[in-house]
Every structure is written in C-alpha cells, then in structure tokens.
C-alpha cells in the first residue's frame, strides 16, 4: 500500500525559473494539504485541496504560488519566478476525508533550492 | 493565531535514559494535539494524538504524552530511549471546529541517542 508520493525529492532552480512540485495522495484519499518548512522553522500550512477544488489557501503567498488538484493526476504546487527565499522543504499530506479525527499522512517532501 | 513552542532544539541522550520533550501552545480555545516523528531520510509519521478524554495519551513505540490544560503543555515522554529513537520530533496543534485540518507545528527537537 503505497504512501504519499512526492516528486522530485530534490529540485534546484535558478532565480526567475518556475518550480513544479507533484504530490500523489494515498489510494482512496481525496484531500490534499501542502506545508512549507523554511530552514530552522516548523512546517507551516499553505493550502488545502479536494479534487478540482481549492478549499483553503489562506497560508499561500498571494503572488507567484498556485496549487491544483485535478480530477486525474497528482496535485501540483507551482511557484513562478522563484526567489532565494522560496528555498525550503515542501511537504504534501493526504487524508481520506476532513475533520480532526482523520490523520494526515505525509509524503517525504521536496527540497527546493534556489540558486 | 495559535503557535507552538518546543523548548529544546537538540537533545542528546544515552541509551536507556528517560526522555521528556517539552511542547507548549498558545491558544485559549479547544485544541487537538499531536506529536510527529521524522526518522532520518523518512517522512513524518504520527506518534500520538489527543482530542479529548484521558489527558495521558499512549502512542506507538512506547511513547506517551500528557496534556496539561492549565499549563498549555503537551510534553512527550519515554521511560527508556533506544538508539533507534534518533529522529526529529515535532509537536503540532489544530483548532477544534472549522479549520481543524490546519496543523500548526513547532520548530522540532532533534533527538540523538548514543549507544
């Protein structure tokens, strides 16, 4: 039973390029969450998506960041025109439904380095 | 907004020593509390969680945590650590009710167990 998959595990981009991070939730999970961990910080919530819907993007920067979870395929976190401050670990989690009693299962993360 | 503080950045213990990792949160309302662990090279895994009821919570691998509401604390304990407990430990909180999916994490505590 495969867990949450994220790819790539490591991504290097130059300033101004685009970064695309992919997350495949666990089988049977329709809820996806993205978190960002800056160096020496805890994980911070960015966005919560269900299939084809953004439910809560209150933690996402207003510019350059977008997320989607299409009907088919993985969830994508897209960062346009990356800057050095975007260097971080980006974690995806999934759950079978929402609600506090539903555990979020985390992927291994994508470590983004912006040169 | 709620926040989570973990008192120790790095803890070094010998095998068989007892462990207590501190966690305090700031929020006056009803919260749900979690401890996650990240072993080297692996993804975040849930150790234990508290929603309501008995404030002493038992988790996997011999870990337990006690919720002390008056102190806004949820400290993690283990009577006797093993080398395999070397990992990073994260305390997290969600609010009860709306937005209960948003995990707020502490900065983490690295535990190194010396054989």
Coordinates of C-alpha atoms in Angstrom, one line a residue:
Chain A
X1 CA 0.0 0.0 0.0
X2 CA 2.0 3.0 -1.3
X3 CA 2.1 6.0 0.9
X4 CA 2.0 9.7 -0.2
X5 CA 4.4 10.2 -3.1
X6 CA 6.2 13.4 -3.9
X7 CA 8.5 14.2 -6.7
X8 CA 11.0 15.3 -7.3
X9 CA 12.7 14.8 -3.9
X10 CA 15.2 17.5 -4.7
X11 CA 14.8 20.4 -7.1
X12 CA 17.3 23.1 -8.0
X13 CA 16.2 26.2 -9.8
X14 CA 17.8 29.5 -10.7
X15 CA 16.1 32.7 -9.7
X16 CA 13.3 33.6 -12.1
X17 CA 12.6 30.0 -13.1
X18 CA 9.4 28.0 -12.4
X19 CA 9.2 25.2 -9.9
X20 CA 6.6 22.4 -10.1
X21 CA 6.2 20.1 -7.2
X22 CA 4.0 17.0 -7.5
X23 CA 2.1 15.1 -4.9
X24 CA 0.2 11.8 -5.3
X25 CA -2.0 11.1 -2.3
X26 CA -2.5 7.7 -0.8
X27 CA -5.0 5.5 -2.6
X28 CA -8.5 6.4 -1.5
X29 CA -7.6 9.8 -0.2
X30 CA -9.3 12.8 -1.8
X31 CA -8.0 15.5 0.5
X32 CA -4.5 17.0 0.0
X33 CA -2.6 19.6 2.1
X34 CA 0.6 21.4 1.3
X35 CA 3.0 22.6 4.0
X36 CA 6.3 24.5 3.7
X37 CA 9.2 24.2 6.1
X38 CA 11.7 27.1 5.9
X39 CA 15.2 26.5 7.4
X40 CA 15.1 26.2 11.2
X41 CA 11.3 26.6 11.3
X42 CA 8.4 24.3 11.8
X43 CA 6.1 23.2 9.0
X44 CA 3.5 25.9 8.0
X45 CA 0.2 25.2 6.3
X46 CA -0.2 26.6 2.8
X47 CA -3.2 25.2 1.1
X48 CA -5.9 22.5 1.4
X49 CA -7.4 21.0 -1.8
X50 CA -10.0 18.4 -2.8
X51 CA -10.4 17.1 -6.3
X52 CA -10.8 20.1 -8.6
X53 CA -11.4 22.5 -5.7
X54 CA -9.2 24.7 -3.6
X55 CA -10.8 24.7 -0.1
X56 CA -8.5 26.9 1.9
X57 CA -5.4 28.8 0.5
X58 CA -5.0 31.1 3.5
X59 CA -1.4 30.0 4.1
X60 CA -0.3 30.5 0.5
X61 CA 1.6 33.6 -0.6
X62 CA -0.6 35.8 -2.7
X63 CA 1.8 36.1 -5.6
X64 CA 3.7 33.5 -7.7
X65 CA 2.3 30.5 -5.8
X66 CA -0.6 28.4 -7.1
X67 CA -1.9 24.9 -6.4
X68 CA -4.2 22.5 -8.1
X69 CA -5.6 19.0 -7.7
X70 CA -7.1 17.9 -11.0
X71 CA -9.7 15.2 -11.4
X72 CA -7.0 13.0 -12.8
X73 CA -3.3 13.0 -11.8
X74 CA -1.3 14.4 -8.9
X75 CA -1.7 17.6 -7.0
X76 CA 0.7 20.3 -8.3
X77 CA 2.2 23.1 -6.3
X78 CA 3.6 25.7 -8.8
X79 CA 6.0 28.5 -7.9
X80 CA 6.6 31.0 -10.6
X81 CA 9.7 33.3 -10.8
X82 CA 11.3 31.6 -7.8
X83 CA 13.4 33.7 -5.5
X84 CA 16.1 32.6 -2.9
X85 CA 13.5 32.9 -0.1
X86 CA 11.5 30.1 -1.7
X87 CA 14.2 27.7 -0.8
X88 CA 12.6 25.3 1.6
X89 CA 11.2 21.8 2.1
X90 CA 7.6 21.4 0.8
X91 CA 5.6 18.6 2.3
X92 CA 2.3 17.2 1.0
X93 CA -0.1 15.3 3.2
X94 CA -3.3 13.5 2.4
X95 CA -6.3 12.2 4.3
X96 CA -9.4 10.1 3.4
X97 CA -11.7 12.9 4.5
X98 CA -11.5 16.1 6.5
X99 CA -12.2 16.5 10.2
X100 CA -9.9 16.4 13.1
X101 CA -10.1 12.6 13.6
X102 CA -8.7 12.0 10.2
X103 CA -5.0 11.6 10.3
X104 CA -2.9 13.4 7.7
X105 CA -0.3 11.1 6.1
X106 CA 2.8 12.9 5.0
X107 CA 5.0 12.5 2.0
X108 CA 8.8 12.6 2.1
X109 CA 8.9 16.2 0.9
X110 CA 10.5 18.1 -1.9
X111 CA 13.6 20.1 -1.1
X112 CA 13.7 23.2 -3.3
X113 CA 17.0 25.1 -3.6
X114 CA 17.0 28.4 -5.5
X115 CA 20.4 29.5 -6.7
Chain B
X1 CA -3.1 32.9 15.6
X2 CA -2.0 29.8 17.5
X3 CA 1.6 29.0 17.9
X4 CA 3.6 26.0 19.2
X5 CA 6.9 26.2 21.1
X6 CA 9.3 23.4 21.6
X7 CA 11.8 24.2 24.2
X8 CA 14.8 22.1 23.1
X9 CA 16.4 22.3 19.7
X10 CA 18.7 19.4 20.2
X11 CA 18.7 16.7 22.9
X12 CA 21.5 14.1 23.3
X13 CA 20.8 11.1 25.5
X14 CA 22.5 7.8 26.2
X15 CA 20.5 4.6 25.6
X16 CA 18.2 3.7 28.4
X17 CA 17.9 7.3 29.6
X18 CA 14.5 8.7 30.1
X19 CA 13.2 11.3 27.7
X20 CA 10.9 14.3 28.1
X21 CA 10.4 16.8 25.2
X22 CA 8.6 20.0 26.0
X23 CA 5.8 21.4 24.0
X24 CA 3.7 24.5 24.8
X25 CA 1.0 26.0 22.7
X26 CA -0.7 29.4 22.8
X27 CA -4.4 29.4 22.2
X28 CA -7.2 29.9 24.6
X29 CA -9.8 27.7 22.9
X30 CA -10.1 24.0 22.4
X31 CA -7.3 22.3 20.6
X32 CA -6.2 19.0 19.3
X33 CA -2.6 18.0 19.9
X34 CA -0.2 15.8 18.0
X35 CA 3.4 14.5 18.1
X36 CA 5.0 13.6 14.8
X37 CA 8.4 11.9 14.3
X38 CA 10.7 12.1 11.3
X39 CA 13.4 9.4 11.2
X40 CA 16.5 10.2 9.2
X41 CA 15.6 10.1 5.5
X42 CA 12.0 9.3 6.1
X43 CA 8.7 11.1 6.1
X44 CA 6.7 12.5 9.0
X45 CA 4.8 9.8 11.0
X46 CA 2.2 10.3 13.7
X47 CA 3.4 9.2 17.1
X48 CA 0.3 10.0 19.1
X49 CA -2.6 12.4 19.3
X50 CA -5.0 13.9 21.8
X51 CA -8.6 15.0 21.1
X52 CA -10.4 14.7 24.4
X53 CA -10.8 12.4 27.4
X54 CA -7.8 10.9 29.3
X55 CA -5.1 13.6 29.2
X56 CA -2.4 10.8 29.3
X57 CA -2.1 9.5 25.8
X58 CA -0.2 6.4 24.8
X59 CA 1.4 6.2 21.4
X60 CA 3.5 3.9 19.3
X61 CA 6.9 2.6 20.2
X62 CA 6.5 3.2 24.0
X63 CA 5.9 7.0 23.7
X64 CA 3.3 8.8 25.8
X65 CA 2.3 12.4 26.2
X66 CA 0.4 14.3 28.9
X67 CA -2.0 17.2 28.2
X68 CA -1.9 19.7 31.0
X69 CA -4.6 22.3 30.1
X70 CA -3.6 24.7 32.8
X71 CA -0.1 24.8 31.5
X72 CA -1.0 24.8 27.8
X73 CA 1.5 21.9 27.6
X74 CA 1.7 18.5 25.8
X75 CA 5.1 17.0 26.7
X76 CA 6.3 13.8 25.1
X77 CA 7.9 11.2 27.3
X78 CA 9.5 7.8 27.0
X79 CA 11.0 5.9 30.0
X80 CA 13.9 4.4 28.2
X81 CA 15.2 5.5 24.8
X82 CA 16.9 3.4 22.2
X83 CA 19.4 4.2 19.5
X84 CA 16.5 3.7 17.0
X85 CA 14.7 6.7 18.6
X86 CA 17.2 9.1 17.0
X87 CA 15.0 11.3 15.0
X88 CA 13.4 14.8 14.9
X89 CA 10.2 15.2 16.9
X90 CA 7.5 17.8 16.1
X91 CA 4.7 18.9 18.2
X92 CA 1.6 20.2 16.4
X93 CA -1.8 21.6 17.2
X94 CA -5.1 22.1 15.4
X95 CA -8.1 24.1 16.5
X96 CA -11.3 22.2 17.2
X97 CA -14.1 23.1 14.7
X98 CA -13.7 25.0 11.5
X99 CA -10.2 24.8 10.1
X100 CA -9.4 21.8 12.2
X101 CA -7.3 20.4 9.3
X102 CA -4.6 23.1 9.6
X103 CA -1.8 21.7 11.6
X104 CA 0.5 24.3 13.3
X105 CA 3.9 22.8 14.0
X106 CA 6.7 23.7 16.4
X107 CA 10.2 24.0 15.1
X108 CA 11.1 20.5 16.1
X109 CA 13.5 18.9 18.5
X110 CA 16.4 16.7 17.2
X111 CA 17.0 13.7 19.4
X112 CA 20.3 11.9 19.2
X113 CA 20.6 8.7 21.2
X114 CA 24.2 7.5 21.8
X115 CA 24.6 3.7 22.0

